[in-house]
Tab-separated table of C-alpha atoms in Angstrom:
chain	number	residue	atom	x	y	z
J	580	MET	CA	-14.120	2.846	17.236
J	581	ILE	CA	-13.984	-0.505	15.442
J	582	ARG	CA	-12.888	-0.772	11.844
J	583	PRO	CA	-15.573	-2.010	9.445
J	584	PRO	CA	-14.994	-5.466	7.969
J	585	GLY	CA	-12.735	-5.489	4.944
J	586	ARG	CA	-13.974	-6.284	1.482
J	587	LEU	CA	-12.652	-7.902	-1.645
J	588	TRP	CA	-12.144	-5.866	-4.784
J	589	ARG	CA	-14.826	-6.625	-7.358
J	590	ILE	CA	-13.740	-8.587	-10.421
J	591	ASP	CA	-15.717	-8.307	-13.656
J	592	HIS	CA	-16.868	-11.138	-15.916
J	593	SER	CA	-13.614	-10.929	-17.894
J	594	GLY	CA	-11.513	-11.308	-14.762
J	595	TYR	CA	-10.385	-7.683	-14.480
J	596	ILE	CA	-10.074	-6.034	-11.070
J	597	LEU	CA	-12.371	-3.011	-10.737
J	598	ASN	CA	-11.488	0.208	-8.946
J	599	ASP	CA	-12.718	0.012	-5.356
J	600	ALA	CA	-12.350	3.770	-4.801
J	601	SER	CA	-14.956	6.365	-5.721
J	602	ILE	CA	-15.421	10.085	-5.170
J	603	ASP	CA	-19.006	9.294	-4.172
J	604	ALA	CA	-17.671	7.124	-1.339
J	605	LEU	CA	-15.767	9.997	0.292
J	606	GLN	CA	-17.179	10.373	3.806
J	607	SER	CA	-18.125	13.837	5.044
J	608	PRO	CA	-15.765	13.872	8.083
J	609	PHE	CA	-12.806	13.710	5.688
J	610	ALA	CA	-13.968	16.125	2.969
J	611	ALA	CA	-12.395	19.274	4.442
J	612	LEU	CA	-9.104	17.456	5.031
J	613	VAL	CA	-9.007	16.311	1.413
J	614	GLN	CA	-9.649	19.847	0.177
J	615	ASP	CA	-6.903	21.241	2.404
J	616	ALA	CA	-4.488	18.523	1.265
J	617	VAL	CA	-5.048	19.475	-2.374
J	618	VAL	CA	-4.476	23.141	-1.529
J	619	ALA	CA	-1.313	22.293	0.415
J	620	CYS	CA	0.137	20.508	-2.615
J	621	THR	CA	-0.926	22.959	-5.301
J	622	GLN	CA	0.220	26.005	-3.343
J	623	GLN	CA	3.725	24.596	-3.261
J	624	ILE	CA	4.325	22.962	-6.651
J	625	SER	CA	1.227	23.401	-8.831
J	626	ASP	CA	3.333	23.919	-11.978
J	627	ASP	CA	5.017	20.554	-11.387
J	628	ILE	CA	1.844	18.517	-10.824
J	629	ASP	CA	0.022	16.440	-13.414
J	630	SER	CA	-2.655	15.068	-11.069
J	631	ILE	CA	-3.417	14.350	-7.413
J	632	TYR	CA	-4.999	11.155	-6.074
J	633	LEU	CA	-6.393	9.754	-2.870
J	634	THR	CA	-5.803	6.112	-2.111
J	635	GLY	CA	-6.459	3.859	0.857
J	636	SER	CA	-9.480	3.670	3.140
J	637	VAL	CA	-10.505	7.324	2.716
J	638	ALA	CA	-10.751	6.864	-1.058
J	639	ARG	CA	-12.762	3.659	-0.588
J	640	GLY	CA	-15.252	5.111	1.897
J	641	MET	CA	-14.041	2.762	4.641
J	642	ALA	CA	-12.100	5.192	6.826
J	643	VAL	CA	-12.671	5.295	10.576
J	644	PRO	CA	-12.347	8.736	12.217
J	645	GLY	CA	-9.321	8.826	14.481
J	646	LEU	CA	-7.905	5.518	13.228
J	647	SER	CA	-7.426	5.763	9.476
J	648	ASP	CA	-4.643	7.473	7.523
J	649	LEU	CA	-4.899	9.940	4.657
J	650	ASN	CA	-2.787	8.811	1.701
J	651	VAL	CA	-2.189	11.388	-1.041
J	652	ILE	CA	-0.330	10.645	-4.278
J	653	VAL	CA	0.990	13.545	-6.355
J	654	VAL	CA	1.927	12.511	-9.902
J	655	LEU	CA	4.443	14.933	-11.377
J	656	HIS	CA	4.362	16.221	-14.948
J	657	ALA	CA	6.092	14.000	-17.483
J	658	ALA	CA	8.390	16.873	-18.458
J	659	ARG	CA	9.531	17.516	-14.881
J	660	ASP	CA	12.775	16.088	-13.553
J	661	PRO	CA	11.630	14.666	-10.192
J	662	ASP	CA	15.053	15.348	-8.681
J	663	LEU	CA	14.515	19.073	-9.263
J	664	VAL	CA	11.025	19.262	-7.744
J	665	MET	CA	10.928	20.750	-4.242
J	666	ARG	CA	10.089	18.188	-1.558
J	667	ASP	CA	11.215	19.886	1.632
J	668	TRP	CA	7.706	21.273	2.187
J	669	VAL	CA	6.109	17.823	2.502
J	670	PRO	CA	6.833	16.976	6.188
J	671	ALA	CA	5.588	20.357	7.398
J	672	ALA	CA	2.473	20.080	5.228
J	673	GLU	CA	1.736	16.616	6.629
J	674	GLU	CA	2.121	17.861	10.206
J	675	THR	CA	-0.032	20.946	9.585
J	676	LEU	CA	-2.816	18.901	8.000
J	677	LEU	CA	-2.759	16.374	10.836
J	678	ALA	CA	-2.885	19.097	13.489
J	679	ALA	CA	-5.799	20.826	11.755
J	680	HIS	CA	-7.680	17.582	11.060
J	681	PRO	CA	-7.245	15.011	13.861
J	682	VAL	CA	-9.935	12.958	12.138
J	683	VAL	CA	-7.008	10.874	10.804
J	684	SER	CA	-4.087	9.290	12.636
J	685	GLU	CA	-1.484	10.134	9.989
J	686	VAL	CA	-1.133	12.100	6.747
J	687	GLN	CA	1.177	10.829	4.026
J	688	ILE	CA	1.941	12.767	0.833
J	689	ASP	CA	3.974	10.928	-1.807
J	690	LEU	CA	5.392	12.501	-4.970
J	691	TRP	CA	5.564	10.068	-7.887
J	692	PRO	CA	7.472	10.684	-11.119
J	693	TYR	CA	5.294	10.314	-14.192
J	694	TYR	CA	7.568	7.570	-15.511
J	695	SER	CA	6.952	5.450	-12.386
J	696	VAL	CA	3.310	5.129	-13.470
J	697	PHE	CA	3.927	4.608	-17.175
J	698	THR	CA	6.814	2.163	-17.108
J	699	ASP	CA	7.952	-0.403	-19.646
J	700	PRO	CA	4.674	-1.878	-20.982
J	701	ALA	CA	6.273	-5.318	-20.774
J	702	CYS	CA	6.450	-4.967	-16.968
J	703	PHE	CA	3.816	-4.854	-14.273
J	704	SER	CA	3.550	-1.301	-12.908
J	705	THR	CA	2.681	-1.214	-9.216
J	706	PRO	CA	2.041	2.573	-9.277
J	707	GLY	CA	-0.150	2.130	-12.345
J	708	PHE	CA	-2.051	-0.671	-10.631
J	709	ILE	CA	-2.614	1.470	-7.529
J	710	LEU	CA	-3.937	4.422	-9.534
J	711	LYS	CA	-6.153	2.205	-11.694
J	712	THR	CA	-7.723	0.062	-8.972
J	713	HIS	CA	-7.218	1.768	-5.581
J	714	SER	CA	-7.435	5.525	-6.131
J	715	ILE	CA	-9.546	8.535	-7.085
J	716	CYS	CA	-8.311	11.621	-8.896
J	717	VAL	CA	-9.099	14.804	-6.937
J	718	TRP	CA	-7.104	17.308	-9.011
J	719	GLY	CA	-5.886	17.375	-12.599
J	720	VAL	CA	-6.616	14.897	-15.377
J	721	ASP	CA	-7.316	11.317	-14.324
J	722	LEU	CA	-4.673	9.032	-15.837
J	723	GLY	CA	-6.734	5.906	-15.191
J	724	SER	CA	-8.145	5.703	-18.710
J	725	GLN	CA	-4.595	5.565	-20.095
J	726	LEU	CA	-3.615	2.619	-17.909
J	727	PRO	CA	-4.217	-1.061	-18.706
J	728	ASP	CA	-6.744	-3.238	-16.938
J	729	TYR	CA	-5.378	-5.707	-14.418
J	730	LYS	CA	-6.213	-9.277	-13.468
J	731	VAL	CA	-5.087	-11.170	-10.374
J	732	SER	CA	-1.492	-12.035	-11.255
J	733	PRO	CA	1.883	-12.592	-9.569
J	734	GLY	CA	2.824	-8.999	-10.381
J	735	ILE	CA	0.545	-7.791	-7.581
J	736	ALA	CA	2.035	-9.906	-4.801
J	737	ASN	CA	5.546	-9.398	-6.153
J	738	ASP	CA	5.520	-5.825	-4.856
J	739	ASP	CA	5.154	-7.084	-1.279
J	740	LEU	CA	7.297	-10.205	-1.559
J	741	ALA	CA	10.280	-9.038	-3.631
J	742	ARG	CA	11.013	-6.237	-1.178
J	743	LEU	CA	10.014	-8.075	1.999
J	744	GLU	CA	13.526	-8.594	3.363
J	745	ASP	CA	14.428	-4.946	2.731
J	746	GLU	CA	11.198	-3.808	4.376
J	747	LEU	CA	11.839	-5.968	7.440
J	748	ALA	CA	15.358	-4.513	7.669
J	749	VAL	CA	13.850	-1.010	7.687
J	750	ILE	CA	11.453	-2.096	10.439
J	751	HIS	CA	14.324	-3.477	12.526
J	752	GLU	CA	16.223	-0.200	12.148
J	753	GLY	CA	13.169	1.897	12.941
J	754	LEU	CA	12.345	-0.051	16.086
J	755	ALA	CA	15.952	0.267	17.276
J	756	GLU	CA	15.676	4.073	17.382
J	757	PRO	CA	14.538	5.995	20.485
J	758	LEU	CA	10.777	6.259	20.009
J	759	ALA	CA	7.887	7.927	21.765
J	760	GLU	CA	4.918	5.680	22.506
J	761	HIS	CA	2.816	7.086	19.654
J	762	GLU	CA	5.716	6.458	17.260
J	763	VAL	CA	5.936	2.837	18.422
J	764	ARG	CA	2.222	2.462	17.678
J	765	LEU	CA	2.766	3.745	14.135
J	766	TRP	CA	5.600	1.253	13.641
J	767	CYS	CA	3.410	-1.480	15.117
J	768	THR	CA	0.645	-0.794	12.614
J	769	HIS	CA	3.085	-0.660	9.714
J	770	THR	CA	4.810	-3.873	10.801
J	771	ALA	CA	1.562	-5.810	11.195
J	772	ARG	CA	0.254	-4.637	7.823
J	773	THR	CA	3.531	-5.577	6.146
J	774	ILE	CA	3.351	-9.094	7.584
J	775	LEU	CA	-0.302	-9.686	6.745
J	776	ARG	CA	-0.129	-8.344	3.202
J	777	ALA	CA	2.993	-10.362	2.439
J	778	ALA	CA	1.337	-13.494	3.841
J	779	PHE	CA	-1.730	-12.858	1.692
J	780	GLY	CA	0.527	-12.436	-1.326
J	781	LEU	CA	1.755	-15.996	-0.820
J	782	VAL	CA	-1.756	-17.380	-1.363
J	783	GLN	CA	-3.334	-14.781	-3.659
J	784	MET	CA	-2.878	-16.724	-6.887
J	785	GLN	CA	-4.551	-19.790	-5.403
J	786	ALA	CA	-7.360	-17.693	-3.902
J	787	GLY	CA	-7.977	-15.746	-7.121
J	788	VAL	CA	-9.052	-12.603	-5.237
J	789	HIS	CA	-7.632	-9.188	-4.412
J	790	THR	CA	-7.699	-7.205	-1.176
J	791	ARG	CA	-5.465	-4.991	0.949
J	792	ASP	CA	-7.706	-5.112	4.010
J	793	VAL	CA	-5.788	-6.780	6.804
J	794	ASP	CA	-8.663	-8.828	8.213
J	795	LEU	CA	-9.230	-10.497	4.851
J	796	CYS	CA	-5.484	-10.801	4.255
J	797	CYS	CA	-5.306	-12.678	7.554
J	798	GLU	CA	-8.307	-14.871	6.754
J	799	TYR	CA	-6.998	-15.975	3.361
J	800	ALA	CA	-3.427	-16.372	4.617
J	801	ILE	CA	-4.571	-18.641	7.457
J	802	GLY	CA	-6.587	-20.662	4.952
J	803	GLY	CA	-3.439	-21.329	2.946
J	804	LEU	CA	-0.948	-21.362	5.827
J	805	PRO	CA	-2.863	-22.843	8.782
J	806	GLU	CA	0.322	-23.804	10.607
J	807	HIS	CA	1.049	-20.076	11.068
J	808	ALA	CA	-2.424	-19.098	12.261
J	809	ASP	CA	-1.273	-17.970	15.725
J	810	ASP	CA	1.362	-15.610	14.302
J	811	LEU	CA	-1.048	-14.169	11.756
J	812	GLN	CA	-3.794	-13.633	14.320
J	813	LEU	CA	-1.320	-11.805	16.559
J	814	ALA	CA	-0.330	-9.588	13.634
J	815	LEU	CA	-3.997	-8.842	12.985
J	816	ARG	CA	-4.518	-7.893	16.620
J	817	TYR	CA	-1.556	-5.512	16.437
J	818	ALA	CA	-2.864	-4.028	13.184
J	819	ASP	CA	-6.240	-3.314	14.778
J	820	GLN	CA	-4.964	-2.417	18.257
J	821	PRO	CA	-1.353	-1.225	17.908
J	822	VAL	CA	0.739	-1.414	21.062
J	823	GLY	CA	3.191	1.152	22.367
J	824	ASP	CA	5.647	-1.458	23.661
J	825	VAL	CA	8.602	-1.641	21.278
J	826	THR	CA	9.719	-5.012	22.680
J	827	ALA	CA	6.350	-6.561	21.830
J	828	VAL	CA	6.599	-5.349	18.231
J	829	GLN	CA	10.156	-6.652	17.930
J	830	GLN	CA	9.021	-10.023	19.263
J	831	LEU	CA	6.297	-10.175	16.613
J	832	VAL	CA	8.898	-9.628	13.899
J	833	GLU	CA	11.146	-12.303	15.401
J	834	ARG	CA	8.267	-14.802	15.508
J	835	VAL	CA	7.293	-14.256	11.897
J	836	GLU	CA	10.437	-13.265	10.034
J	837	GLY	CA	12.020	-16.690	9.583
J	838	TRP	CA	9.113	-18.576	8.065
J	839	LEU	CA	7.706	-15.585	6.171
J	840	VAL	CA	10.988	-14.815	4.406
J	841	ASP	CA	11.497	-18.509	3.598
J	842	ARG	CA	8.004	-18.742	2.120
J	843	ALA	CA	8.520	-15.518	0.194
J	844	ASN	CA	11.729	-16.871	-1.321
J	845	ASP	CA	9.928	-20.065	-2.345
J	846	TRP	CA	7.253	-17.924	-4.023
J	847	LEU	CA	9.891	-15.819	-5.765
J	848	ASP	CA	11.706	-18.943	-6.962
J	849	GLN	CA	8.481	-19.966	-8.680
J	850	TYR	CA	7.228	-16.657	-10.067
J	851	ASN	CA	10.218	-14.311	-10.089
J	852	PRO	CA	13.517	-16.207	-9.929
J	853	ASP	CA	15.465	-13.133	-11.090
J	854	ARG	CA	14.002	-11.084	-8.206
J	855	ASP	CA	12.934	-8.297	-10.572
J	856	PRO	CA	11.181	-5.479	-8.679
J	857	ASP	CA	8.764	-5.111	-11.617
J	858	LEU	CA	7.700	-8.512	-12.889
J	859	ARG	CA	7.662	-8.876	-16.641
J	860	VAL	CA	4.173	-9.340	-18.016
J	861	ASP	CA	5.260	-12.003	-20.495
J	862	ASP	CA	6.785	-13.999	-17.620
J	863	VAL	CA	3.490	-13.781	-15.762
J	864	GLU	CA	1.513	-14.933	-18.772
J	865	GLU	CA	3.813	-17.906	-19.329
J	866	ARG	CA	3.470	-19.039	-15.710
J	867	GLU	CA	-0.305	-18.702	-15.399
């Protein structure tokens, strides 16, 4: 099946990014999986959970059976020490859900400390941004109303660009391991998405739009970086049609890594010279 075209997040008349996820958008092929995912989490650590969210294409009603992932975010209670919350059940739960519901290609359950969402109000909160603009609450009390509204700002792209070199190092290490073909395809998808979203981050402020959809990330990145069009189009092809050849994925990284890291460092020199993982809001406002 072919993925539907991506779409931009809507922006209201005041410039705030609106949530692109909706419970009404949840497609019927994924409903049973979502219910089972909630049960899997609450059966294990219900006393530790504040709320559970869906994010990604399933939450936005854009998932493609057999191709899309299920992304579940579990926000822990504020009073819980995240280091004391059991996590060893997560891999088995992910595997069980995937085996029972092959409608998705992967299941990912992430446990987030409450304080990761409600950080220093002077700093941009990537988890807060994701919950506010990318996610739907499927269990517990929705924290969205307690979070600020967000405009297109350097804080969004900073999440992809400030950790780009570390993420590429993880990709290098992962691709160096003995991998089955299906594992190579997962790494291929992850690698291509990482490249395209980082490239989009380089041009997002000039474009004045927000998206995470790789086709639009590629389109806008090529518009701002036309000299790298061939590399970006190859990354898009690998995102849509991941290959099982580890050498091909490594070659993609080698083609892109040099110029992408250099461009990311130029961007960081302008917007985040201290390389803070969470960009200060007052710094953003001064630079806009």
